[in-house]
Every structure is written in structure tokens, then in C-alpha cells.
Short mmCIF file of C-alpha atoms and ligand atoms in Angstrom, two decimals:
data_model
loop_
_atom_site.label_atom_id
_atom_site.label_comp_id
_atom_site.label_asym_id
_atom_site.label_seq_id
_atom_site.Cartn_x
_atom_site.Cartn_y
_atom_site.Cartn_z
CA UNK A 1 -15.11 -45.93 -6.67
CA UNK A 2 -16.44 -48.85 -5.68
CA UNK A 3 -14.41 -52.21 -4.33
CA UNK A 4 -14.90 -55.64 -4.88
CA UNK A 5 -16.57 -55.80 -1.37
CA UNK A 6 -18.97 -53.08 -2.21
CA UNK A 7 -19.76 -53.68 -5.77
CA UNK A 8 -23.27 -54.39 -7.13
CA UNK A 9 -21.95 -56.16 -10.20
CA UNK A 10 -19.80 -58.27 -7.87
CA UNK A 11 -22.96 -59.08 -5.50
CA UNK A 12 -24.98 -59.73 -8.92
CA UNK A 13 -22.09 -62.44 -9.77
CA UNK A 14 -22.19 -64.02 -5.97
CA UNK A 15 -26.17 -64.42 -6.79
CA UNK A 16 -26.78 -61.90 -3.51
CA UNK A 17 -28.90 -59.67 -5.54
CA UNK A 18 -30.96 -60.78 -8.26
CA UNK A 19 -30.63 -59.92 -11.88
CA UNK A 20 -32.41 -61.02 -15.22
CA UNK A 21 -29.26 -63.46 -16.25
CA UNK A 22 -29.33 -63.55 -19.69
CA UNK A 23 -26.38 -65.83 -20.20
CA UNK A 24 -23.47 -67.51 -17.89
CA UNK A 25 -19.88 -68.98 -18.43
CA UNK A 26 -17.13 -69.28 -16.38
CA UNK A 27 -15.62 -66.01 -16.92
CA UNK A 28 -18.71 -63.72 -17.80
CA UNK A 29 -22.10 -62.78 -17.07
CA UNK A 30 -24.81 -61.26 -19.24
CA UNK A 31 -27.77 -59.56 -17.81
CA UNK A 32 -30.33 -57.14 -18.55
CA UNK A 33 -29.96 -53.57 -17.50
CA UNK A 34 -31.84 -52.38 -14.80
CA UNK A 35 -32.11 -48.72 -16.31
CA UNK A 36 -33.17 -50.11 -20.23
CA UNK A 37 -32.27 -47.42 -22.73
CA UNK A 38 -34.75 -49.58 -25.24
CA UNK A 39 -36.41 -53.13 -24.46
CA UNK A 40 -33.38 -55.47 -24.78
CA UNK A 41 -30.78 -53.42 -23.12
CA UNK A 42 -28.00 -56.04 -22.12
CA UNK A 43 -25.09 -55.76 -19.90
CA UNK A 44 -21.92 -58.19 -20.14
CA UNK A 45 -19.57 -58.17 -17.29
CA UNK A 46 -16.57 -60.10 -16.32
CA UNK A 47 -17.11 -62.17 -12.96
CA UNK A 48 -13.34 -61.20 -11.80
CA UNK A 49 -13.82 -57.41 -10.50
CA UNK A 50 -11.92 -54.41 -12.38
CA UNK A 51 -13.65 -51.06 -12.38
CA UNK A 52 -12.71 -50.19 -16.01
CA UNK A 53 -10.97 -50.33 -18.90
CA UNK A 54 -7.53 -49.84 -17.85
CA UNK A 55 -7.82 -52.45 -14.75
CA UNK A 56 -9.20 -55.31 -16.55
CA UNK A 57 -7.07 -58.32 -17.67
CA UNK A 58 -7.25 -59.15 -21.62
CA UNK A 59 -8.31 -62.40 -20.89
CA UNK A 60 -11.25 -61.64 -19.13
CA UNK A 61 -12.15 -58.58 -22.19
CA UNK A 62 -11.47 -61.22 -24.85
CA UNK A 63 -14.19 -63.49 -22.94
CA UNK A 64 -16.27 -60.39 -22.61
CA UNK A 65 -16.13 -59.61 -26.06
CA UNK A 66 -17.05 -63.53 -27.09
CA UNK A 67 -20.28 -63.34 -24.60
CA UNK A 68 -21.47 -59.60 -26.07
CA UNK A 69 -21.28 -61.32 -29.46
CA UNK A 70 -23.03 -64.46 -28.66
CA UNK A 71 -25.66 -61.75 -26.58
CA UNK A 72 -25.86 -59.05 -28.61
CA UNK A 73 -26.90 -61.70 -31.81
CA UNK A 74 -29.71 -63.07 -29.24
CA UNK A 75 -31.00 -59.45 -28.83
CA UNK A 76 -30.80 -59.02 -32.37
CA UNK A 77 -33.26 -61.96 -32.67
CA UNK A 78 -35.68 -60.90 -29.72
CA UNK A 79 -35.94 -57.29 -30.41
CA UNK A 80 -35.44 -57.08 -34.12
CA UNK A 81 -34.02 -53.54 -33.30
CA UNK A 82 -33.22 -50.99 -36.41
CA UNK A 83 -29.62 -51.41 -34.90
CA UNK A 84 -27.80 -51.94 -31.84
CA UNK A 85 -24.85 -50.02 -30.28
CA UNK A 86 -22.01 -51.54 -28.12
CA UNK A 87 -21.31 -48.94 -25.32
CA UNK A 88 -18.45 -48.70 -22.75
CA UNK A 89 -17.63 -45.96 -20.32
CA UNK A 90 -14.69 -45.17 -18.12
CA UNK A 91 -14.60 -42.50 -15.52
CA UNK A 92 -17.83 -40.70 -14.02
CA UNK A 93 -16.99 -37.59 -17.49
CA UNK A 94 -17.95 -40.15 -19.64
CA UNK A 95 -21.21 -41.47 -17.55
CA UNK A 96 -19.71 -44.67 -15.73
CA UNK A 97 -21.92 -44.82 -12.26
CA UNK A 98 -20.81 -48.74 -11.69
CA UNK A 99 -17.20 -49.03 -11.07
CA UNK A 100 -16.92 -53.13 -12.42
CA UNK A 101 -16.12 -53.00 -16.24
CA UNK A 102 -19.34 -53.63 -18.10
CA UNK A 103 -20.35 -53.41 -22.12
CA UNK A 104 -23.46 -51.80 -22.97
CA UNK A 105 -25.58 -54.23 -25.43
CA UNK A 106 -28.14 -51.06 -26.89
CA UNK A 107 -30.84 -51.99 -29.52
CA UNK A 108 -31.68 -49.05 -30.96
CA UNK A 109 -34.77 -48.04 -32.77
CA UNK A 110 -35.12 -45.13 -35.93
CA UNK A 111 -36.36 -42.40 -34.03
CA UNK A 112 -35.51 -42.93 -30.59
CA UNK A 113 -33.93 -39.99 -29.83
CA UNK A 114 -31.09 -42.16 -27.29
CA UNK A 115 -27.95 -39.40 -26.56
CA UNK A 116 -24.56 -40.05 -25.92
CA UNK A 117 -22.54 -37.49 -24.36
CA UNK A 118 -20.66 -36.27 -27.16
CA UNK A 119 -21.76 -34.76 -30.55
CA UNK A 120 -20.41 -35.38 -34.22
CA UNK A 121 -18.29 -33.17 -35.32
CA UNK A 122 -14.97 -33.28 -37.42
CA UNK A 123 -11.85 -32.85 -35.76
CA UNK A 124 -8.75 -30.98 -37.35
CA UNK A 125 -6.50 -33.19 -39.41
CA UNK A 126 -3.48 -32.27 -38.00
CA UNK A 127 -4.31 -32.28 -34.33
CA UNK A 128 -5.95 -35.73 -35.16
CA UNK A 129 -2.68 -37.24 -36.61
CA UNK A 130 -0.51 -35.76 -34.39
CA UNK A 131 -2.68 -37.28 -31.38
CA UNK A 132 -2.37 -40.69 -33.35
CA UNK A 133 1.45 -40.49 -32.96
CA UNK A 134 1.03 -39.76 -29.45
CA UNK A 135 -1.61 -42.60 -28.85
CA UNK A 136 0.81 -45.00 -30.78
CA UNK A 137 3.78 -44.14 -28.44
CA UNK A 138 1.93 -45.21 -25.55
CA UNK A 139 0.73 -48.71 -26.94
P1 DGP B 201 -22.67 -47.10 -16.71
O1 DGP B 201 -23.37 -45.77 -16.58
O2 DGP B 201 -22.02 -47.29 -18.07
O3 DGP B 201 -21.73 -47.35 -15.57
O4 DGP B 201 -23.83 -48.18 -16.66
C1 DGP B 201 -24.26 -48.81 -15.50
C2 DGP B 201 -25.58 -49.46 -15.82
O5 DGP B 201 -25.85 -50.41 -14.81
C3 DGP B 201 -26.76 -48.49 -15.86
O6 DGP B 201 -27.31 -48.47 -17.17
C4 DGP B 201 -27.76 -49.05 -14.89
C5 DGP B 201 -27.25 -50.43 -14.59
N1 DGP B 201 -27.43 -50.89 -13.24
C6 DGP B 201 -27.10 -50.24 -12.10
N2 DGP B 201 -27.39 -50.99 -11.03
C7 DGP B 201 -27.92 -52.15 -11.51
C8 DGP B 201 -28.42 -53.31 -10.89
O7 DGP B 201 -28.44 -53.47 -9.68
N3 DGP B 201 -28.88 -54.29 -11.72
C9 DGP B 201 -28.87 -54.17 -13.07
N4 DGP B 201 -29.36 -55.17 -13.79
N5 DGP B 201 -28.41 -53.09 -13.68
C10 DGP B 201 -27.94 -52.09 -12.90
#
């Protein structure tokens, strides 16, 4: 996993390697995705290094979550996408390969065949609300 020294989001934040900034504040960073699922394919990061979910300070996800929505409208307007999917993985069995938390801005298009990892099907009731018992003990 990678460290603060190491990090390619972090070096994208200190301006050592270049990205296509999309959008700047004092807590966040928007920029486009290297590896564009569709055209339009935003990242948002926080500039204060956590590698996921579980490391990351609410402050800095509220202030992510302000800059995806001020992003993900501008998308909206550039791409005119069919719809758009927010995206966030933790842990290399559900695809992260950059350890510094990051939301997925994804337009999507009818048709274009994008995958997640997982597919739809419907869980069993009880092991569902049993699980949300569980889930609830550990807020
Ligand atoms: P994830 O698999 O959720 O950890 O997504 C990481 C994304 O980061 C992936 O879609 C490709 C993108 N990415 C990796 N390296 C760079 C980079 O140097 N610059 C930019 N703009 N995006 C990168």
C-alpha cells in the first residue's frame, strides 16, 4: 500500500506530476482520470493522504463529497451522459490500485457495456436483516 511519500495522488496534489485539474479548493482536488471509463471520467481526492475509506477523516469526505457534487454537475453539462455513476473502492478485491481515497465521477452512456465487479442478484431476507443488525452494532 502505498505511503504518503510514495503516492501518485499525493505527488499529483504537490503539482510534481501533472494532471488535467478539473477543479481546486483547499481541501480537495478534482481531476480527470488517466484510465477514462467514458470521456468525462473524473476523480475527486482529498489533498490530506488516507488510502481509503476507513482512514479518511469526515471532514475531508464531507469536502469530498461537496467537490464530486459541484464536479460531477460540470460533467453532467460537458458530456450530457445517459447517466453518471459515483464509484469508490477499498481494498485491491474490490479493484482499488491507488492507495489515497478517491471517488470515481463515471458518465455513463446506454449501451456501454462498463462492468463492475459484482452482479445483481437478490440476497436472502433473513441473512440481509440479520447482517443489518450486525452492521448497526458496529456504527
Ligand atoms: P481505483 O482502481 O479505484 O483505485 O482507481 C484508480 C484510478 O486512478 C484508475 O482509474 C486510474 C487512475 N490513475 C492512476 N494513476 C493515475 C495518474 O497518474 N493520473 C491520473 N489522472 N489518474 C491516474
Amino acid at each position: 500500500m502505498a505511503d504518503q511519500a510514495n503516492c501518485i495522488f499525493c505527488k499529483i496534489v504537490a503539482g510534481t506530476i501533472p494532471s488535467y485539474k478539473l477543479y481546486e479548493d483547499a481541501m480537495t482536488l478534482a481531476f480527470l482520470d488517466i484510465n477514462p471509463g467514458n470521456p468525462g471520467h473524473a476523480l475527486v481526492i482529498p489533498k490530506a493522504h488516507a488510502a481509503n475509506l476507513y482512514a479518511s477523516a469526515d471532514k475531508d469526505l464531507a469536502a469530498v463529497m461537496a467537490t464530486v457534487r459541484k464536479v460531477a454537475a460540470a460533467v453532467e453539462k460537458t458530456v450530457s451522459p445517459d447517466g453518471l455513476n459515483l464509484l469508490q473502492a477499498n481494498g485491491p478485491g474490490a479493484a482499488q490500485s491507488v492507495f489515497h481515497f478517491h471517488m470515481h465521477i463515471l458518465p455513463r452512456r446506454n449501451g456501454d457495456e462498463l462492468k463492475m465487479n459484482w452482479g445483481l442478484k437478490p440476497g436472502d431476507k433473513g441473512e440481509l436483516a440479520a447482517l443489518a443488525v450486525k452492521i448497526r452494532a458496529n456504527l
